[in-house]
Short mmCIF file of C-alpha atoms in Angstrom, two decimals:
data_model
loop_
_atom_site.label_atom_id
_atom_site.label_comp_id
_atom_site.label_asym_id
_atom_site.label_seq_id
_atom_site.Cartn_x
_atom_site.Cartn_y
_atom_site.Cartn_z
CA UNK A 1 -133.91 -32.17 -52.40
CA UNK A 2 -131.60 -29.41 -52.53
CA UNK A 3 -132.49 -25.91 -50.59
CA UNK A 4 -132.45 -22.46 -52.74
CA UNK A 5 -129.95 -20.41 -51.13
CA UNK A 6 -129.16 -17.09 -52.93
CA UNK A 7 -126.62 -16.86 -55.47
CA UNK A 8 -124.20 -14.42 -53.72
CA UNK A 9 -124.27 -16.25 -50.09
CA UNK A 10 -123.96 -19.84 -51.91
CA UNK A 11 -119.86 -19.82 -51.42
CA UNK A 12 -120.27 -18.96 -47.72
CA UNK A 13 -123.15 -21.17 -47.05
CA UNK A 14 -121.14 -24.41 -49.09
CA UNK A 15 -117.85 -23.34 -46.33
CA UNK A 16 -120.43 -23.49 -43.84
CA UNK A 17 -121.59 -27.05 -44.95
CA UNK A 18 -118.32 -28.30 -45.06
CA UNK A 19 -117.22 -27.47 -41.65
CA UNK A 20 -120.34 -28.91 -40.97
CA UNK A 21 -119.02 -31.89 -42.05
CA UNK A 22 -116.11 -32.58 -40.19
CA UNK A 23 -118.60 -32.38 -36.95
CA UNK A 24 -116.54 -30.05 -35.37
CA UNK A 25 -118.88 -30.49 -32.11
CA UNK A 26 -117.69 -34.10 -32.24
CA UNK A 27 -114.24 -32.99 -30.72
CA UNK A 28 -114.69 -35.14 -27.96
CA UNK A 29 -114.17 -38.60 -30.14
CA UNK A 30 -110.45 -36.56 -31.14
CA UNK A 31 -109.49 -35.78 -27.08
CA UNK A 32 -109.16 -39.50 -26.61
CA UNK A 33 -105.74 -39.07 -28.40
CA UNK A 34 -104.93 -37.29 -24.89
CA UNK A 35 -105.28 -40.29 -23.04
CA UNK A 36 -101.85 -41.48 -23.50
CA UNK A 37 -100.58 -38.14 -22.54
CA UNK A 38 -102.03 -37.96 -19.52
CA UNK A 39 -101.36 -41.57 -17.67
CA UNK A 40 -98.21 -41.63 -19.34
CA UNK A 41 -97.10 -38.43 -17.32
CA UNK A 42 -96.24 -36.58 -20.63
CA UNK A 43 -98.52 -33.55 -19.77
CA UNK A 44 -95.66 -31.21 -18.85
CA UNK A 45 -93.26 -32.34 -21.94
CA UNK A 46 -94.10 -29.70 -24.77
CA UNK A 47 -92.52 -31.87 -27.26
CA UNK A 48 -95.25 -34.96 -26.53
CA UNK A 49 -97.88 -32.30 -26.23
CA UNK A 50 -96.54 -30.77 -29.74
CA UNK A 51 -97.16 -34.45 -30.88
CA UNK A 52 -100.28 -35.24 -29.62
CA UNK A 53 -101.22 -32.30 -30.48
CA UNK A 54 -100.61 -32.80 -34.16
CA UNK A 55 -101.63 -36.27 -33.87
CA UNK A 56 -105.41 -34.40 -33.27
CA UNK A 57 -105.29 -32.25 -36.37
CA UNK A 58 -104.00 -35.38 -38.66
CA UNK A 59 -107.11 -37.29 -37.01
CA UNK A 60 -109.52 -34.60 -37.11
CA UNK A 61 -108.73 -34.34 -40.98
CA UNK A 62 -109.04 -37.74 -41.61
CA UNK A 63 -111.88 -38.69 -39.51
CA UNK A 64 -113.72 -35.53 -41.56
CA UNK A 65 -112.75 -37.51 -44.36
CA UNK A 66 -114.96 -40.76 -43.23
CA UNK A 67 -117.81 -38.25 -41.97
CA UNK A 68 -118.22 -37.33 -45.97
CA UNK A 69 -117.90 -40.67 -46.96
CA UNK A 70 -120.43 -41.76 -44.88
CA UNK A 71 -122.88 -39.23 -45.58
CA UNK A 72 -122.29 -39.33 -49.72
CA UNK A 73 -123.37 -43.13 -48.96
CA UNK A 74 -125.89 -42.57 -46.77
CA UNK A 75 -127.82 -39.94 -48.31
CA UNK A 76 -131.00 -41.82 -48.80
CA UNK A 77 -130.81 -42.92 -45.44
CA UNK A 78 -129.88 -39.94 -43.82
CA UNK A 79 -133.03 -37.76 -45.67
CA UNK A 80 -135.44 -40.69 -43.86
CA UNK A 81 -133.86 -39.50 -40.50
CA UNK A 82 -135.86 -37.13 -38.31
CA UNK A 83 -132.37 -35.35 -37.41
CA UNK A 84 -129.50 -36.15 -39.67
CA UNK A 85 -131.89 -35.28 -43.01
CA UNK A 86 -130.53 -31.58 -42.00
CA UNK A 87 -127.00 -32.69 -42.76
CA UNK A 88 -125.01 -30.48 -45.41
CA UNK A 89 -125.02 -33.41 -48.00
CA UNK A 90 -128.30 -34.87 -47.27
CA UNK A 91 -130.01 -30.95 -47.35
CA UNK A 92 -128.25 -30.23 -50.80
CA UNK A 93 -126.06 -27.55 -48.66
CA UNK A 94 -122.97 -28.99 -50.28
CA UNK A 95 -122.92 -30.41 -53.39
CA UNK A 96 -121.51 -34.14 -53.89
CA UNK A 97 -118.74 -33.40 -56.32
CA UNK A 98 -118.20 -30.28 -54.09
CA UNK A 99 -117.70 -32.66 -51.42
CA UNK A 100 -115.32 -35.26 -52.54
CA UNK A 101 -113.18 -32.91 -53.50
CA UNK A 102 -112.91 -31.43 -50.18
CA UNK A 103 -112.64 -34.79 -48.73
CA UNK A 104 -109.83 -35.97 -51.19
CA UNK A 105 -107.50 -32.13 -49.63
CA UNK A 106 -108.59 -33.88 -46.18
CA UNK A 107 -107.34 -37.17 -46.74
CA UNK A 108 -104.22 -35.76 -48.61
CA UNK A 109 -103.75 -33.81 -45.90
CA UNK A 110 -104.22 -36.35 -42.81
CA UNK A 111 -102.17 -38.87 -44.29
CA UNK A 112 -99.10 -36.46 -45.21
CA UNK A 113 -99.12 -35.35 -41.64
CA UNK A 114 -99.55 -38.59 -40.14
CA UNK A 115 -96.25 -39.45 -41.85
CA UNK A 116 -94.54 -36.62 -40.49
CA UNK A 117 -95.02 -37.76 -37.19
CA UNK A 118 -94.18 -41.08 -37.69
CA UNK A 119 -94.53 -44.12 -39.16
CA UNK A 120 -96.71 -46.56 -36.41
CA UNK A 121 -99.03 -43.43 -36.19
CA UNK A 122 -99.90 -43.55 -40.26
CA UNK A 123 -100.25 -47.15 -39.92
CA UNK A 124 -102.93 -46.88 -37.03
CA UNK A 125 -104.64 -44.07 -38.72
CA UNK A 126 -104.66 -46.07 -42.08
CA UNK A 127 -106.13 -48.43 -40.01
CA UNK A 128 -109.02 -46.58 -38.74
CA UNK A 129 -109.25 -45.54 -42.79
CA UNK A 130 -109.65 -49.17 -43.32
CA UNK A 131 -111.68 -49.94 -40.50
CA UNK A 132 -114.56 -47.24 -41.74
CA UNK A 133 -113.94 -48.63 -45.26
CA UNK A 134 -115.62 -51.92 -44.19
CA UNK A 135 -117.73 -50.28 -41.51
CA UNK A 136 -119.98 -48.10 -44.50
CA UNK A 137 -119.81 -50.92 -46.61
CA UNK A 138 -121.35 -53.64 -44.50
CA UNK A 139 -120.54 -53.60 -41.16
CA UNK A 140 -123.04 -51.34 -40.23
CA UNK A 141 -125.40 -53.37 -41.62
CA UNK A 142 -124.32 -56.29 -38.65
CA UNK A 143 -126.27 -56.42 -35.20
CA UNK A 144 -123.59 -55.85 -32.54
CA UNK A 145 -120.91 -55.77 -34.91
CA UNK A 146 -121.79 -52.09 -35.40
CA UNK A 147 -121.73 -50.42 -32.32
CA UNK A 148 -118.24 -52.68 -31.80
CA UNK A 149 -117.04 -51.22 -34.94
CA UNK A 150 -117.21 -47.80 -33.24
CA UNK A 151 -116.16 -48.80 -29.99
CA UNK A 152 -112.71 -49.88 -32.09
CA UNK A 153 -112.52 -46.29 -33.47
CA UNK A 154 -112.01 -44.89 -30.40
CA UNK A 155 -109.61 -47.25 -29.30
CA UNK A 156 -107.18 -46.37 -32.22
CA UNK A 157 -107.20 -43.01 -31.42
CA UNK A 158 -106.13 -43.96 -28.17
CA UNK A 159 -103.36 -46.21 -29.06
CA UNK A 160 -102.47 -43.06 -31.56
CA UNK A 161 -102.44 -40.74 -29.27
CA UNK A 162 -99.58 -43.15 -27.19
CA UNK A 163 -97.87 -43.73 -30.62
CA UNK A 164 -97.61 -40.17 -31.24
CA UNK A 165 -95.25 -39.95 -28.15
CA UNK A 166 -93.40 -43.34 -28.57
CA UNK A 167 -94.47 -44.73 -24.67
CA UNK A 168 -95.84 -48.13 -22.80
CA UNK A 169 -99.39 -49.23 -24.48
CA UNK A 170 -101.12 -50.16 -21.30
CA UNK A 171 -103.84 -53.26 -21.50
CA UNK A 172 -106.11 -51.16 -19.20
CA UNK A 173 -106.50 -48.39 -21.47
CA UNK A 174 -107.48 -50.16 -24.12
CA UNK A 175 -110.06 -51.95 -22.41
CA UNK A 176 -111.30 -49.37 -20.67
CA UNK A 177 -111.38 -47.09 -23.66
CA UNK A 178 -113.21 -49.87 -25.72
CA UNK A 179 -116.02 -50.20 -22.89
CA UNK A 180 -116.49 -46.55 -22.51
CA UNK A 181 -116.81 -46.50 -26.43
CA UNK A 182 -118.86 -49.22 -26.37
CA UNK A 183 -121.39 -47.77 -23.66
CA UNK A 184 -121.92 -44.62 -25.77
CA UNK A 185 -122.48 -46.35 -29.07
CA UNK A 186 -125.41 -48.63 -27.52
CA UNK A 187 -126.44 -46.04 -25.93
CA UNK A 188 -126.84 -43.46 -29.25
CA UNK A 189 -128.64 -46.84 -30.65
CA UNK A 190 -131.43 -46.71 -28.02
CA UNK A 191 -132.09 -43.03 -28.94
CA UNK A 192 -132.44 -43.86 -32.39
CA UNK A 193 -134.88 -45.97 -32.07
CA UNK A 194 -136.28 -43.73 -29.27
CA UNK A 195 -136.70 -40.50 -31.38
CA UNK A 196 -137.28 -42.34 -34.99
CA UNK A 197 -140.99 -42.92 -36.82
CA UNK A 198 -139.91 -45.55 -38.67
CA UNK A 199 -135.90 -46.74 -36.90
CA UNK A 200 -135.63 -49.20 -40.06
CA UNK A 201 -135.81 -46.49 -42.37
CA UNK A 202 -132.91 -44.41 -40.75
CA UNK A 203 -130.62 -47.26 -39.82
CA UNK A 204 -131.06 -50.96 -41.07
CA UNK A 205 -129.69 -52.72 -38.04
CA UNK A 206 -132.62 -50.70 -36.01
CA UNK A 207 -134.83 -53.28 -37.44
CA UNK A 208 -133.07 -56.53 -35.86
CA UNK A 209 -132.64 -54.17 -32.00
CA UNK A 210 -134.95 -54.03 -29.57
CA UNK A 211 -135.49 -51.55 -26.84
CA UNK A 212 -135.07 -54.16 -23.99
CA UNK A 213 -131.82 -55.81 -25.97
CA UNK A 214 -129.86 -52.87 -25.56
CA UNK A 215 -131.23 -51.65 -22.12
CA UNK A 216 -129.50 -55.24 -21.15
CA UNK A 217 -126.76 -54.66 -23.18
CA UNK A 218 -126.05 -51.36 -21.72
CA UNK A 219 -125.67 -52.74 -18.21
CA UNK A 220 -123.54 -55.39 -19.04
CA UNK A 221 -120.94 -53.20 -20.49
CA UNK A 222 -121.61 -50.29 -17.95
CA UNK A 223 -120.51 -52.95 -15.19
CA UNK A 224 -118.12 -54.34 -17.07
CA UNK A 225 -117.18 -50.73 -17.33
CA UNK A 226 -116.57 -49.87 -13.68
CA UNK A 227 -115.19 -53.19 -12.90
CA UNK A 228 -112.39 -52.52 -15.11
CA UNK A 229 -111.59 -49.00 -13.80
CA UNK A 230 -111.76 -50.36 -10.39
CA UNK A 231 -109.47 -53.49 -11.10
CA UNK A 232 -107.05 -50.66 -13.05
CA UNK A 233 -106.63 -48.62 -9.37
CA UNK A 234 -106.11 -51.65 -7.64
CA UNK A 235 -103.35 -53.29 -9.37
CA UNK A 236 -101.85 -50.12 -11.12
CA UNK A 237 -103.21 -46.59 -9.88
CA UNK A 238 -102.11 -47.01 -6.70
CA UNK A 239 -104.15 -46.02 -2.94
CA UNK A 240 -104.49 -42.96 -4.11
CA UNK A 241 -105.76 -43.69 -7.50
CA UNK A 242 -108.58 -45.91 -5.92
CA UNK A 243 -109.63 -42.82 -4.38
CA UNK A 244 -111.11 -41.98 -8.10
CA UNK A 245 -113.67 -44.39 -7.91
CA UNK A 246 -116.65 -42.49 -7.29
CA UNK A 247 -116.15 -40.12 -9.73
CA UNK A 248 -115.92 -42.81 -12.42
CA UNK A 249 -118.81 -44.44 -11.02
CA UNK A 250 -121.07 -41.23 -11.13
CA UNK A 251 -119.91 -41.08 -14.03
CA UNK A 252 -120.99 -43.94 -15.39
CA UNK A 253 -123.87 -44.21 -13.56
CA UNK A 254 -125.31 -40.50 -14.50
CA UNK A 255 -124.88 -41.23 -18.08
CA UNK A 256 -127.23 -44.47 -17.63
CA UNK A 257 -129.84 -42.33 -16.20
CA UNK A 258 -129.83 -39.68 -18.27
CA UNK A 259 -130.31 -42.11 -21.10
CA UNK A 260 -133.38 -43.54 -20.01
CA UNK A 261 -134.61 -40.62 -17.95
CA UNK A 262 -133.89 -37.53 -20.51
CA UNK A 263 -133.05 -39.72 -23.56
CA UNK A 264 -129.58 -37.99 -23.83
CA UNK A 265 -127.70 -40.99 -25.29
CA UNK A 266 -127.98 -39.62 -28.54
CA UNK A 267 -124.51 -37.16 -28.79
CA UNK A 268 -122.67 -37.24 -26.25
CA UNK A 269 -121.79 -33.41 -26.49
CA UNK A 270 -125.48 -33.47 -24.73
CA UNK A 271 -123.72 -34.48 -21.00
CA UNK A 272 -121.86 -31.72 -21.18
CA UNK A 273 -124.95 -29.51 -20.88
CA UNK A 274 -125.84 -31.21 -17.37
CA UNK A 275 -124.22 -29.68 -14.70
CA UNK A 276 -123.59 -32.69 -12.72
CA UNK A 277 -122.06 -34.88 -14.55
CA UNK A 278 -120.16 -31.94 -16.00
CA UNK A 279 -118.42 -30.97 -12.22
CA UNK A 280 -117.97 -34.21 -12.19
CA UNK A 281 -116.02 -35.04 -14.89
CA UNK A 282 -113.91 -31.83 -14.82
CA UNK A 283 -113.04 -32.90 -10.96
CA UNK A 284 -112.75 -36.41 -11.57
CA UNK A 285 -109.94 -35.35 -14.18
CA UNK A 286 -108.44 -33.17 -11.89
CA UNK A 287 -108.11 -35.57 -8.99
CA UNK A 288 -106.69 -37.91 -11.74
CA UNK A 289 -103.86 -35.56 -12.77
CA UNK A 290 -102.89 -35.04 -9.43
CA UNK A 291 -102.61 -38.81 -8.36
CA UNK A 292 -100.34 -39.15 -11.32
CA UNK A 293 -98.33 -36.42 -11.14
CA UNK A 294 -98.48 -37.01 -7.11
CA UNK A 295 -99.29 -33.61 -5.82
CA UNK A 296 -100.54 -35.54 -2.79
CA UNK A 297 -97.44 -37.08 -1.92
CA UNK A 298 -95.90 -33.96 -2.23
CA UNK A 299 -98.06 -31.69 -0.49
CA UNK A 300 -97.70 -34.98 2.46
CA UNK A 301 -93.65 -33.98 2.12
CA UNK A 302 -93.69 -30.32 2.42
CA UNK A 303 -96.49 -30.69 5.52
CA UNK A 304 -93.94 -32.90 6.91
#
């Protein structure tokens, strides 16, 4: 049922809504496109960083694109949900016709970008298009397939984010993105059915999970997880990219507490509010950046 709001504040309160919509908190899922500009040792190049950084605004607007979709479709659904019932569209914040029109500028918008910086990146993005497409149509409604679904979202906007600046695709960030994805998407499944009355009623496949199911899950592509990263320093990182590993692993390993301990596995934007894994993270990515762009071995030259 639609809220009252008063007739003077309705404009500002339908903007609000619709900024609403494109999740702006959800930057996180769009910073993945950074990836490739980061192990490909393109941080310093302005143009790749003018790229990738272009790349993020043509995937912001058409990822708020799918958010409307989603939540025009999932209305009913998302009024049953203890938590997304306060969503613009599901609230009557923003009207539906309101709505699609403001997703139709978006997807105008991505797209026409997208093509300005190059053909391979519209294709992946019209890919991820597609990929939704099928995902709010019946995908979701698939046990496993779901949360794999989203784990392949995030991997296009990796491989976008390398597209953007025309360099090597490596095998290891794909898989490593896809597990990572992967981890967070059972993981926001479990607090569903964690924080729901009735789990069913918000989200079909919550029927067909169990608690236990994804608990096991969870582990399996946690190790998984760290094996890869580990396997990735070895054979392509380097000595001193092996001396990562316990960052990733706290990593991983603080985010699997949390999640059981202080249910956190809803949103992600959640872990950033934990000061560990938070000092983590930021000097995990700093160590990172300076094994690639080896500040070691130079600091080793100018000592010597």
């Amino acid at each position: 049922m639609a809220r009252a709001y008063p007739d003077q504040s309705r404009f500002v309160v339908t903007v609000s809504g619709l900024v609403k919509e494109m999740r702006p908190w959800q930057w996180y899922k769009q910073s993945v496109l950074l990836l490739g500009l980061v192990f490909s040792k393109s941080l310093f190049d302005p143009v790749a960083v003018t790229n990738v950084a272009l790349g993020i605004v043509a995937f912001c607007a058409v990822a708020g694109t799918t958010y409307i979709g989603n939540d025009i479709l999932d209305v009913e659904e998302d009024r049953n949900h203890p938590r997304k019932k306060h969503r613009p569209i599901a609230s009557g914040q923003v009207s539906v016709p309101v709505a699609v029109t403001f997703a139709f500028v978006l997807f105008v918008g991505g797209l026409a970008l997208s093509w300005y910086i190059g053909p391979l990146f519209l294709l992946v993005v019209l890919t991820y298009l597609g990929q939704n497409a099928f995902y709010s149509s019946f995908l979701k409604e698939i046990v496993i397939v779901d949360v794999m679904v989203i784990a392949i979202g995030f991997v296009l906007r990796a491989i976008a984010g390398v597209v953007a600046i025309d360099v090597y695709l490596s095998p290891w960030l794909v898989v490593c993105t896809f597990l990572g994805a992967l981890m967070l998407a059972l993981g926001k499944r479990r607090h569903e059915m964690a924080v729901s009355n009735d789990p069913a009623a918000s989200r079909s496949t919550l029927a067909e999970y169990t608690e236990e199911t994804l608990d096991q899950l969870l582990v399996v592509v946690l190790a998984a997880l760290v094996v890869s990263y580990s396997l990735y320093t070895f054979f392509r990182g380097g000595l001193w990219m092996m001396s990562t590993l316990p960052f990733a692993f706290f990593a991983a390993f603080r985010y699997h507490f949390l999640a059981h301990t202080q249910n956190l596995g809803g949103d992600p934007k959640f872990l950033f509010g934990d000061r560990p894994f938070l000092i983590n993270l930021v000097v995990w990515g700093l160590l990172i950046v300076a094994v690639l762009y080896e500040v070691p071995a130079r600091l080793l030259g100018m000592i010597a």
